[in-house]
């Protein structure tokens, strides 16, 4: 299991390369929902998403890597490209052909090479395995890696210090890298804070897994606007934390995700991607929630 | 002329109802342009634009008003609606029929009534005059009013305190309410700071006016993406300040305005409207500028 100590070590390791992101609040949103919302602004993180934390934490623990290799629908790609830039080694990113052009451009802007010929969500791990053998680069998994999970857990260290009396924290769930790190840290620091995962209804494998007590996979890549959580299942390592430490997983319809994104943009003037707005969506569906809510706005790599 | 004292008085008067907006910076933008940029974040101001400053300052000086009435392409409308909400009186806003639906919705959300039947940019002042006589409401002009200009000038009081060693400040120019207030305050506090106005090439009446030494009006409403500066000419009161205190007016093509908006959104994750990005545009056209630049990002009322 992920200890608080390794998460503190991650925080120290990545401090020079990542931002301690601010907490944003909006009296207009608070009034609308009758809650106090504390938005953890990971869209203002280096590379535009929380993924920089985990990728940098993993990369800085490698011994003399020749290069970094990753598989990603987008934000992890930019994060690994950034980590490679820090280490001054090349980065090769395996990305589905239909991934967002905006995220591909962002990844290339960090100096990474993109490999996308014939790549789909289903075959990308296999393609990456072959390329890892060919290149000798170090593979950094987007979520199924305790170093990555520990890096993402640093979000909760900061949040707990910035807002000491939260009732719950809402976190997007895809492969589980972020929520496992957040849950491990939060339950160690402030066990009374409910850790609530949010996923799209069309990708509710985590909700079903938590209910069943075993990891359940989707049969095919989910079609959701929240492109950051288009994973088939939780990773094995994250699952071990999630089953013990996450209180609840809520699933939300696509319209609520898009409305949450619009609300964040109009009320707070912040550019967030649909996945970044995902944890706000349960407030729109009327899901019962306590008063003081940490909302991890996890990414802002989006353009109209 | 607008004295520093009345601008200080405005700052005191509006302090409880407006934000002291933060300065944002972006190492990525600084690197791109080879300058130091200090973004004065007026898109995070109450009502989503700087207009709240001037409208509130004017409204708080009225003696027992029955209601407020304004003419506006959008942001001044929301600002006057907000001022009426503070005074607990009704607001009636005259708006062109083709004004942004988003800004109309924002205005109604503040509880104002919109009058737009048959209203155009050309006839709106006349319509407002008739309605003022009919209702007895107090008319608040969007720019040709020293109380409004003094309110907008509070931007410069804050900017000068937040960034003490600026070389220049870049400000969007429409009717001149903002730049006249900013120039009056800045030249009194820090005369070495160049005050540079920015307007669309298709609406370059201020540039031509400053060159000619007399107020020149456009013959018809300019078609620019920067909907906040679709005015026919500078106001008389602003012009008296601008001719004395503004160092330069730069005009920029439409593509540069849109590219500036995209850059601000992708690099800083801030939602800005085209007019909010207008003062960044001269950096894209290669206009010669000094090193340390204050950029007044004046509004964020925009939705994709």
Coordinates of C-alpha atoms in Angstrom, one line a residue:
Chain A
X1 CA 0.0 0.0 0.0
X2 CA 1.0 3.6 -0.6
X3 CA 2.4 5.1 2.6
X4 CA 2.2 8.8 3.6
X5 CA 6.0 8.8 3.8
X6 CA 6.5 7.9 0.1
X7 CA 4.1 10.7 -0.8
X8 CA 6.0 13.2 1.3
X9 CA 9.2 12.0 -0.4
X10 CA 7.5 12.5 -3.7
X11 CA 6.5 16.1 -2.7
X12 CA 10.1 16.9 -1.9
X13 CA 11.4 15.3 -5.1
X14 CA 9.1 17.2 -7.4
X15 CA 9.0 20.5 -5.6
X16 CA 11.5 22.3 -7.9
X17 CA 9.7 21.2 -11.1
X18 CA 6.0 21.5 -10.2
X19 CA 3.7 24.2 -8.9
X20 CA 1.9 24.2 -5.5
X21 CA -1.3 25.0 -7.3
X22 CA -3.7 27.6 -5.7
X23 CA -7.2 27.0 -4.3
X24 CA -9.8 29.0 -6.3
X25 CA -13.2 29.8 -4.9
X26 CA -16.3 31.3 -6.5
X27 CA -19.1 32.9 -4.4
X28 CA -21.3 32.5 -7.5
X29 CA -20.8 28.7 -7.6
X30 CA -21.2 28.4 -3.8
X31 CA -24.5 30.3 -4.0
X32 CA -25.7 28.2 -6.9
X33 CA -25.0 24.9 -5.2
X34 CA -25.5 25.9 -1.5
X35 CA -22.0 24.5 -0.7
X36 CA -18.5 25.8 -0.1
X37 CA -16.3 24.7 -3.0
X38 CA -12.5 24.7 -2.9
X39 CA -11.2 24.2 -6.4
X40 CA -7.7 22.7 -6.4
X41 CA -6.4 24.3 -9.6
X42 CA -4.4 21.5 -11.3
X43 CA -5.2 23.1 -14.7
X44 CA -2.6 25.7 -13.6
X45 CA 0.0 22.9 -12.9
X46 CA 3.1 22.6 -15.2
X47 CA 2.0 21.0 -18.5
X48 CA -1.6 22.0 -17.8
X49 CA -2.6 19.0 -15.7
X50 CA -1.8 17.1 -12.5
X51 CA 0.0 14.4 -14.5
X52 CA 3.2 16.3 -14.2
X53 CA 3.4 15.3 -10.6
X54 CA 3.4 11.6 -11.1
X55 CA 5.5 11.6 -14.3
X56 CA 8.2 13.8 -12.7
X57 CA 8.2 11.7 -9.5
X58 CA 8.7 8.5 -11.5
X59 CA 11.3 9.9 -13.9
X60 CA 13.5 11.3 -11.1
X61 CA 13.8 7.9 -9.6
X62 CA 15.2 6.2 -12.8
X63 CA 18.9 5.4 -12.9
X64 CA 20.5 7.0 -16.0
X65 CA 17.6 6.5 -18.4
X66 CA 18.3 6.6 -22.2
X67 CA 14.9 8.1 -22.8
X68 CA 11.3 8.0 -21.6
X69 CA 8.5 6.2 -23.3
X70 CA 4.8 6.5 -22.5
X71 CA 1.3 5.6 -23.6
X72 CA -1.3 8.3 -23.2
X73 CA -4.5 9.9 -24.4
X74 CA -2.9 13.2 -23.9
X75 CA -2.0 14.7 -20.5
X76 CA 0.3 12.0 -19.3
X77 CA 2.1 12.4 -22.7
X78 CA 2.8 16.1 -22.0
X79 CA 3.9 15.2 -18.5
X80 CA 6.4 12.6 -19.6
X81 CA 7.7 14.9 -22.3
X82 CA 8.2 17.5 -19.6
X83 CA 9.9 15.0 -17.4
X84 CA 12.2 14.0 -20.2
X85 CA 13.0 17.7 -20.8
X86 CA 14.0 17.9 -17.1
X87 CA 16.3 14.9 -17.4
X88 CA 17.6 16.0 -20.8
X89 CA 16.7 12.7 -22.5
X90 CA 14.4 12.0 -25.5
X91 CA 10.8 11.1 -25.1
X92 CA 8.7 8.9 -27.3
X93 CA 4.9 8.9 -26.8
X94 CA 2.5 6.3 -28.0
X95 CA -0.8 8.0 -28.7
X96 CA -4.0 6.8 -30.3
X97 CA -4.4 8.2 -33.9
X98 CA -7.7 9.9 -32.9
X99 CA -6.3 11.6 -29.8
X100 CA -6.9 15.4 -29.5
X101 CA -4.8 17.4 -32.0
X102 CA -4.4 20.0 -29.3
X103 CA -2.8 17.5 -26.9
X104 CA -0.6 16.2 -29.7
X105 CA 0.6 19.7 -30.4
X106 CA 1.2 20.3 -26.7
X107 CA 3.3 17.1 -26.5
X108 CA 5.4 18.0 -29.5
X109 CA 5.9 21.5 -28.1
X110 CA 7.7 19.9 -25.2
X111 CA 10.1 18.2 -27.6
X112 CA 8.7 14.7 -27.6
X113 CA 8.3 12.4 -30.6
X114 CA 4.8 11.0 -31.1
X115 CA 4.2 7.4 -32.4
X116 CA 0.6 7.1 -33.5
X117 CA 0.5 5.1 -36.7
X118 CA -2.2 2.4 -36.3
X119 CA -2.4 3.0 -32.6
X120 CA -5.8 2.6 -30.8
X121 CA -6.9 2.6 -27.2
X122 CA -7.0 -1.2 -27.4
X123 CA -3.5 -2.0 -28.9
X124 CA -1.5 0.9 -27.5
X125 CA 0.1 -1.0 -24.5
X126 CA 1.3 -3.7 -26.9
X127 CA 2.8 -1.2 -29.3
X128 CA 4.5 0.5 -26.4
X129 CA 5.9 -2.8 -25.1
X130 CA 7.5 -3.5 -28.5
X131 CA 8.9 0.0 -28.7
X132 CA 10.4 -0.3 -25.2
X133 CA 12.3 -3.3 -26.3
X134 CA 13.5 -1.7 -29.5
X135 CA 14.6 1.6 -28.0
X136 CA 15.7 0.7 -24.4
X137 CA 13.8 3.7 -23.2
X138 CA 12.2 3.6 -19.7
X139 CA 8.5 3.1 -19.8
X140 CA 6.4 5.2 -17.4
X141 CA 2.9 3.9 -17.0
X142 CA 0.1 6.6 -16.7
X143 CA -1.3 5.1 -13.5
X144 CA -0.4 1.6 -12.7
X145 CA 2.9 2.6 -11.0
X146 CA 3.3 3.4 -7.2
X147 CA 5.8 6.2 -8.1
X148 CA 3.2 7.8 -10.3
X149 CA 0.5 7.3 -7.7
X150 CA 2.7 8.8 -5.0
X151 CA 3.3 11.8 -7.2
X152 CA -0.4 12.4 -7.7
X153 CA -0.9 12.0 -4.0
X154 CA 0.9 15.2 -3.4
X155 CA -2.2 17.0 -4.6
X156 CA -3.9 15.9 -1.3
X157 CA -0.9 16.9 0.8
X158 CA -1.3 20.5 -0.5
X159 CA -5.1 20.4 -0.4
X160 CA -5.2 19.2 3.2
X161 CA -2.8 22.0 4.2
X162 CA -4.6 24.7 2.2
X163 CA -8.2 23.8 3.4
X164 CA -7.9 22.1 6.7
X165 CA -11.5 21.4 7.4
X166 CA -12.9 19.7 4.3
X167 CA -15.8 17.3 4.5
X168 CA -15.0 15.6 1.2
X169 CA -12.8 15.7 -1.8
X170 CA -14.1 14.8 -5.3
X171 CA -11.6 13.4 -7.8
X172 CA -12.0 12.1 -11.4
X173 CA -11.4 8.4 -11.9
X174 CA -9.9 6.8 -15.0
X175 CA -7.1 4.3 -14.3
X176 CA -7.1 5.3 -10.7
X177 CA -3.6 6.8 -10.4
X178 CA -4.8 10.1 -9.1
X179 CA -7.6 9.0 -6.7
X180 CA -5.4 6.2 -5.2
X181 CA -2.7 8.8 -4.4
X182 CA -5.2 11.3 -3.1
X183 CA -7.0 8.7 -1.0
X184 CA -3.8 7.3 0.5
X185 CA -2.6 10.8 1.5
X186 CA -6.0 12.1 2.6
X187 CA -7.0 9.1 4.7
X188 CA -3.6 9.2 6.5
X189 CA -3.7 13.0 7.2
X190 CA -7.4 13.6 7.7
X191 CA -9.4 10.3 7.8
X192 CA -12.7 12.1 8.4
X193 CA -12.6 13.6 4.8
X194 CA -14.7 11.5 2.5
X195 CA -12.8 10.6 -0.7
X196 CA -15.3 10.5 -3.6
X197 CA -14.4 9.3 -7.1
X198 CA -16.3 10.6 -10.1
X199 CA -16.5 8.9 -13.5
X200 CA -18.8 9.1 -16.5
X201 CA -21.8 6.8 -16.6
X202 CA -20.6 5.4 -19.8
X203 CA -17.3 4.4 -18.2
X204 CA -18.5 3.4 -14.7
X205 CA -16.1 0.4 -14.2
X206 CA -14.7 1.9 -11.0
X207 CA -18.2 2.3 -9.5
X208 CA -19.0 -1.3 -10.4
X209 CA -15.7 -2.5 -9.2
X210 CA -16.1 -0.9 -5.8
X211 CA -19.6 -2.3 -5.5
X212 CA -18.5 -5.8 -6.5
X213 CA -15.3 -5.8 -4.5
X214 CA -13.3 -6.9 -7.5
X215 CA -11.8 -5.1 -10.5
X216 CA -14.3 -5.0 -13.4
X217 CA -13.1 -4.0 -16.9
X218 CA -15.1 -2.4 -19.7
X219 CA -15.3 -4.4 -22.8
X220 CA -14.4 -1.6 -25.1
X221 CA -13.0 2.0 -24.9
X222 CA -15.8 4.2 -23.5
X223 CA -17.0 7.1 -25.6
X224 CA -17.0 10.0 -23.2
X225 CA -16.3 13.7 -23.6
X226 CA -14.0 13.3 -20.6
X227 CA -11.1 12.1 -22.7
X228 CA -8.8 11.9 -19.7
X229 CA -10.6 8.9 -18.3
X230 CA -11.1 6.7 -21.4
X231 CA -9.5 3.7 -19.7
X232 CA -10.8 0.1 -19.8
X233 CA -10.2 -0.6 -16.1
X234 CA -8.5 0.5 -12.9
X235 CA -4.8 -0.5 -12.6
X236 CA -4.0 -3.3 -10.2
X237 CA -1.9 -1.1 -7.9
X238 CA -4.4 1.7 -7.7
X239 CA -7.2 -0.8 -7.2
X240 CA -5.5 -2.1 -4.0
X241 CA -5.6 1.4 -2.5
X242 CA -9.1 2.3 -3.9
X243 CA -10.8 -0.7 -2.5
X244 CA -9.5 0.2 1.0
X245 CA -9.5 4.0 1.0
X246 CA -12.1 5.4 -1.4
X247 CA -15.5 6.0 0.3
X248 CA -17.7 6.2 -2.8
X249 CA -17.7 6.4 -6.6
X250 CA -20.4 8.5 -8.3
X251 CA -21.1 8.3 -12.0
X252 CA -22.5 11.2 -14.0
X253 CA -24.1 11.6 -17.5
X254 CA -22.2 13.3 -20.3
X255 CA -24.4 16.4 -20.3
X256 CA -23.6 17.1 -16.6
X257 CA -19.8 16.9 -17.5
X258 CA -20.2 19.5 -20.3
X259 CA -22.5 21.7 -18.2
X260 CA -19.9 21.5 -15.3
X261 CA -17.2 22.6 -17.8
X262 CA -19.3 25.5 -19.0
X263 CA -20.1 26.6 -15.5
X264 CA -16.4 26.6 -14.5
X265 CA -15.5 28.6 -17.6
X266 CA -18.3 31.2 -17.2
X267 CA -18.2 31.6 -13.4
X268 CA -14.5 31.3 -12.7
X269 CA -13.0 32.3 -16.1
X270 CA -10.8 29.3 -16.0
X271 CA -10.1 27.1 -19.1
X272 CA -10.8 23.5 -18.0
X273 CA -11.1 20.3 -20.0
X274 CA -14.1 18.1 -19.6
X275 CA -12.2 15.7 -17.4
X276 CA -11.1 18.7 -15.3
X277 CA -14.8 19.6 -14.7
X278 CA -15.8 15.9 -14.1
X279 CA -15.6 16.1 -10.3
X280 CA -18.0 19.1 -10.3
X281 CA -20.7 17.2 -12.2
X282 CA -22.2 15.4 -9.2
X283 CA -23.3 18.8 -7.9
X284 CA -25.3 19.3 -11.0
X285 CA -27.1 15.9 -10.8
X286 CA -28.2 16.6 -7.2
X287 CA -26.1 13.8 -5.7
X288 CA -26.2 14.2 -1.9
X289 CA -22.9 15.7 -0.7
X290 CA -21.6 17.4 2.5
X291 CA -20.9 21.1 2.8
X292 CA -17.2 21.8 2.4
X293 CA -15.9 20.2 -0.8
X294 CA -12.5 20.0 -2.3
X295 CA -12.8 19.7 -6.1
X296 CA -9.7 18.6 -8.0
X297 CA -9.8 20.5 -11.3
X298 CA -7.3 18.2 -12.8
X299 CA -6.6 19.6 -16.2
X300 CA -7.0 22.5 -18.6
X301 CA -5.7 21.3 -21.9
X302 CA -8.6 22.2 -24.0
X303 CA -9.4 24.6 -26.8
X304 CA -12.7 25.5 -28.4
Chain B
X1 CA -8.9 66.9 -16.4
X2 CA -9.0 63.9 -14.2
X3 CA -7.0 64.3 -11.0
X4 CA -5.2 61.6 -9.1
X5 CA -7.3 62.6 -6.1
X6 CA -10.7 61.8 -7.6
X7 CA -9.2 58.4 -8.7
X8 CA -8.1 57.7 -5.2
X9 CA -11.6 58.7 -4.0
X10 CA -13.1 56.3 -6.5
X11 CA -10.8 53.5 -5.2
X12 CA -12.1 54.1 -1.7
X13 CA -15.7 54.3 -2.8
X14 CA -15.7 51.1 -4.8
X15 CA -13.4 49.0 -2.6
X16 CA -16.2 47.1 -0.9
X17 CA -17.9 46.1 -4.2
X18 CA -15.0 45.3 -6.5
X19 CA -11.9 43.1 -6.5
X20 CA -8.3 44.2 -6.3
X21 CA -7.6 41.9 -9.2
X22 CA -4.3 39.8 -9.2
X23 CA -1.4 40.1 -11.6
X24 CA -0.9 36.9 -13.6
X25 CA 2.4 36.0 -15.3
X26 CA 3.4 33.2 -17.6
X27 CA 6.9 32.1 -18.1
X28 CA 5.8 30.5 -21.4
X29 CA 4.5 33.8 -22.8
X30 CA 7.5 35.7 -21.5
X31 CA 9.8 33.2 -23.3
X32 CA 7.7 33.4 -26.5
X33 CA 7.9 37.2 -26.7
X34 CA 11.2 37.9 -25.0
X35 CA 9.5 40.3 -22.6
X36 CA 8.2 40.3 -19.0
X37 CA 4.4 40.5 -19.1
X38 CA 2.3 41.4 -16.1
X39 CA -1.4 40.6 -16.9
X40 CA -3.8 42.7 -14.9
X41 CA -6.6 40.2 -14.5
X42 CA -9.7 42.3 -14.9
X43 CA -11.5 39.3 -16.4
X44 CA -11.6 38.1 -12.7
X45 CA -13.2 41.4 -11.7
X46 CA -16.8 41.4 -10.4
X47 CA -19.2 41.0 -13.5
X48 CA -16.3 39.6 -15.5
X49 CA -14.8 42.9 -16.7
X50 CA -13.3 46.2 -15.5
X51 CA -16.6 48.0 -16.3
X52 CA -17.8 47.2 -12.7
X53 CA -15.3 49.8 -11.4
X54 CA -16.6 52.8 -13.4
X55 CA -20.3 51.9 -13.1
X56 CA -20.1 51.4 -9.4
X57 CA -18.2 54.6 -8.9
X58 CA -20.8 56.6 -10.8
X59 CA -23.8 54.9 -9.3
X60 CA -22.6 55.4 -5.7
X61 CA -22.5 59.2 -6.3
X62 CA -26.1 59.5 -7.4
X63 CA -28.6 61.0 -5.0
X64 CA -31.5 58.7 -4.4
X65 CA -31.8 57.3 -7.9
X66 CA -35.1 55.7 -9.0
X67 CA -33.2 53.3 -11.2
X68 CA -30.2 53.0 -13.5
X69 CA -30.3 53.1 -17.3
X70 CA -27.4 52.3 -19.6
X71 CA -26.5 51.7 -23.2
X72 CA -24.0 48.9 -23.8
X73 CA -22.7 46.3 -26.1
X74 CA -22.4 44.0 -23.1
X75 CA -19.9 44.5 -20.3
X76 CA -21.1 47.9 -19.2
X77 CA -24.6 46.4 -19.1
X78 CA -23.6 43.8 -16.6
X79 CA -21.7 46.4 -14.6
X80 CA -24.7 48.8 -14.4
X81 CA -26.9 45.9 -13.5
X82 CA -24.5 45.0 -10.7
X83 CA -24.4 48.6 -9.5
X84 CA -28.3 48.7 -9.5
X85 CA -28.2 45.5 -7.4
X86 CA -25.9 47.2 -4.9
X87 CA -28.2 50.2 -4.7
X88 CA -31.3 48.0 -4.6
X89 CA -32.9 49.9 -7.6
X90 CA -34.1 48.5 -11.0
X91 CA -31.8 48.6 -14.0
X92 CA -32.9 49.0 -17.7
X93 CA -30.3 48.3 -20.3
X94 CA -30.5 49.4 -24.0
X95 CA -28.6 46.9 -26.0
X96 CA -28.2 46.3 -29.8
X97 CA -30.4 43.4 -31.0
X98 CA -27.3 41.6 -32.3
X99 CA -25.3 41.9 -29.1
X100 CA -23.8 38.6 -27.7
X101 CA -26.5 36.3 -26.3
X102 CA -24.0 35.4 -23.6
X103 CA -23.7 39.0 -22.5
X104 CA -27.4 39.4 -22.6
X105 CA -27.9 36.4 -20.4
X106 CA -25.2 37.7 -18.0
X107 CA -27.0 41.0 -17.8
X108 CA -30.4 39.4 -17.1
X109 CA -28.7 37.2 -14.5
X110 CA -27.9 40.4 -12.5
X111 CA -31.6 41.2 -12.5
X112 CA -31.6 43.9 -15.2
X113 CA -34.3 44.4 -17.8
X114 CA -33.0 44.5 -21.4
X115 CA -34.5 46.8 -24.0
X116 CA -33.3 45.7 -27.5
X117 CA -36.2 46.0 -29.9
X118 CA -35.0 47.8 -33.0
X119 CA -31.8 48.9 -31.2
X120 CA -28.6 49.3 -33.3
X121 CA -25.2 50.6 -32.5
X122 CA -26.2 53.8 -34.4
X123 CA -29.5 54.6 -32.7
X124 CA -29.0 53.3 -29.2
X125 CA -28.1 56.6 -27.6
X126 CA -31.2 58.2 -28.9
X127 CA -33.4 55.3 -27.7
X128 CA -31.7 55.6 -24.3
X129 CA -32.4 59.3 -24.2
X130 CA -36.1 58.7 -24.8
X131 CA -36.3 56.0 -22.2
X132 CA -34.5 58.2 -19.6
X133 CA -37.2 60.8 -20.0
X134 CA -39.9 58.2 -19.8
X135 CA -38.6 56.4 -16.7
X136 CA -36.8 59.0 -14.7
X137 CA -33.9 56.6 -14.2
X138 CA -30.4 57.8 -14.0
X139 CA -28.4 57.4 -17.1
X140 CA -24.8 56.1 -16.8
X141 CA -22.7 56.5 -19.9
X142 CA -20.2 53.7 -20.6
X143 CA -17.3 56.1 -21.0
X144 CA -18.1 59.8 -21.5
X145 CA -18.4 60.5 -17.8
X146 CA -15.6 61.6 -15.5
X147 CA -17.0 59.4 -12.6
X148 CA -16.8 56.3 -14.9
X149 CA -13.3 57.3 -16.1
X150 CA -12.2 57.8 -12.5
X151 CA -13.5 54.3 -11.6
X152 CA -11.6 52.7 -14.5
X153 CA -8.5 54.7 -13.4
X154 CA -8.3 52.6 -10.2
X155 CA -6.9 49.8 -12.4
X156 CA -3.7 51.8 -12.7
X157 CA -3.5 52.6 -9.0
X158 CA -3.5 48.9 -8.3
X159 CA -1.2 48.0 -11.2
X160 CA 1.4 50.7 -10.2
X161 CA 1.4 49.3 -6.7
X162 CA 1.6 45.7 -7.8
X163 CA 4.3 46.1 -10.4
X164 CA 6.4 49.2 -9.4
X165 CA 8.9 49.2 -12.3
X166 CA 6.8 48.9 -15.5
X167 CA 8.1 50.3 -18.7
X168 CA 4.7 50.5 -20.4
X169 CA 1.1 49.6 -19.9
X170 CA -1.1 48.4 -22.8
X171 CA -4.8 49.1 -22.7
X172 CA -7.7 48.5 -25.1
X173 CA -9.3 51.6 -26.6
X174 CA -13.0 51.9 -27.5
X175 CA -14.7 55.0 -26.2
X176 CA -11.7 55.8 -24.2
X177 CA -13.1 55.5 -20.7
X178 CA -10.5 53.0 -19.5
X179 CA -7.4 54.4 -21.1
X180 CA -8.2 57.9 -20.0
X181 CA -8.6 56.8 -16.4
X182 CA -5.5 54.6 -16.6
X183 CA -3.4 57.4 -18.3
X184 CA -4.5 60.0 -15.8
X185 CA -3.5 57.8 -12.8
X186 CA -0.4 56.3 -14.3
X187 CA 1.1 59.6 -15.5
X188 CA 0.5 61.1 -12.1
X189 CA 2.0 58.2 -10.2
X190 CA 4.7 57.1 -12.5
X191 CA 5.2 59.4 -15.5
X192 CA 8.0 57.3 -17.0
X193 CA 5.5 54.5 -17.8
X194 CA 4.4 54.7 -21.4
X195 CA 0.7 54.4 -21.8
X196 CA -0.1 52.6 -25.0
X197 CA -3.6 52.2 -26.4
X198 CA -4.5 49.3 -28.6
X199 CA -7.4 49.2 -31.1
X200 CA -8.4 47.0 -34.0
X201 CA -7.2 48.3 -37.4
X202 CA -10.8 48.3 -38.6
X203 CA -11.7 50.7 -35.7
X204 CA -8.6 52.9 -35.6
X205 CA -10.3 56.2 -34.9
X206 CA -8.3 56.8 -31.7
X207 CA -5.0 56.3 -33.6
X208 CA -6.1 58.7 -36.3
X209 CA -7.4 61.1 -33.7
X210 CA -4.2 61.2 -31.8
X211 CA -2.2 61.7 -35.0
X212 CA -4.5 64.5 -36.2
X213 CA -4.8 66.2 -32.8
X214 CA -8.6 66.2 -33.1
X215 CA -11.4 63.7 -32.4
X216 CA -12.1 61.7 -35.6
X217 CA -15.2 59.5 -35.8
X218 CA -15.8 56.3 -37.8
X219 CA -18.6 56.6 -40.3
X220 CA -20.2 53.3 -39.3
X221 CA -20.0 50.7 -36.5
X222 CA -16.8 48.8 -37.0
X223 CA -17.0 45.1 -37.6
X224 CA -14.4 43.7 -35.3
X225 CA -14.2 40.5 -33.2
X226 CA -13.4 42.8 -30.3
X227 CA -17.0 43.5 -29.4
X228 CA -16.1 45.6 -26.4
X229 CA -14.6 48.4 -28.6
X230 CA -17.3 48.7 -31.3
X231 CA -17.7 52.5 -30.7
X232 CA -17.8 55.2 -33.4
X233 CA -15.5 57.6 -31.6
X234 CA -13.8 58.5 -28.4
X235 CA -15.9 60.4 -25.9
X236 CA -15.3 64.1 -25.4
X237 CA -14.2 63.8 -21.8
X238 CA -11.9 60.8 -22.4
X239 CA -10.4 62.6 -25.5
X240 CA -9.3 65.6 -23.3
X241 CA -7.2 63.2 -21.2
X242 CA -6.0 61.0 -24.0
X243 CA -4.7 63.8 -26.2
X244 CA -2.5 64.9 -23.2
X245 CA -1.6 61.7 -21.5
X246 CA -1.5 58.8 -23.9
X247 CA 1.9 58.2 -25.6
X248 CA 0.8 56.1 -28.5
X249 CA -2.1 54.2 -30.1
X250 CA -1.3 51.0 -31.9
X251 CA -3.8 49.3 -34.2
X252 CA -3.8 45.5 -34.9
X253 CA -5.4 43.2 -37.4
X254 CA -8.3 40.9 -36.5
X255 CA -6.2 37.7 -36.8
X256 CA -3.7 39.0 -34.2
X257 CA -6.6 39.7 -31.7
X258 CA -7.9 36.1 -32.1
X259 CA -4.4 34.6 -31.9
X260 CA -3.8 36.7 -28.7
X261 CA -7.0 35.3 -27.2
X262 CA -6.0 31.7 -28.1
X263 CA -2.6 32.2 -26.6
X264 CA -3.9 33.6 -23.3
X265 CA -6.3 30.6 -23.1
X266 CA -3.8 27.9 -23.9
X267 CA -0.8 29.4 -22.0
X268 CA -2.5 30.8 -18.9
X269 CA -5.8 28.8 -18.9
X270 CA -7.7 32.0 -18.5
X271 CA -11.0 32.6 -20.3
X272 CA -10.7 36.0 -22.0
X273 CA -12.9 37.7 -24.5
X274 CA -11.3 39.1 -27.7
X275 CA -11.3 42.6 -26.3
X276 CA -9.6 41.2 -23.2
X277 CA -6.8 39.9 -25.4
X278 CA -6.6 43.0 -27.6
X279 CA -3.7 44.7 -25.7
X280 CA -1.6 41.5 -26.1
X281 CA -2.0 41.6 -29.9
X282 CA 0.9 44.2 -30.6
X283 CA 3.3 41.6 -29.3
X284 CA 2.2 39.3 -32.1
X285 CA 2.5 41.9 -34.8
X286 CA 6.1 42.6 -33.8
X287 CA 5.4 46.2 -32.8
X288 CA 8.4 47.6 -31.0
X289 CA 7.8 47.6 -27.3
X290 CA 10.0 48.0 -24.1
X291 CA 10.7 45.1 -21.7
X292 CA 8.4 45.2 -18.7
X293 CA 4.8 45.4 -19.9
X294 CA 1.5 45.8 -18.0
X295 CA -1.3 44.2 -20.1
X296 CA -4.8 45.1 -18.9
X297 CA -6.8 41.9 -19.6
X298 CA -10.0 43.8 -19.4
X299 CA -12.7 41.2 -19.7
X300 CA -13.6 37.5 -19.8
X301 CA -17.2 37.3 -20.7
X302 CA -16.9 34.9 -23.6
X303 CA -18.1 31.4 -24.3
X304 CA -17.1 29.0 -27.1

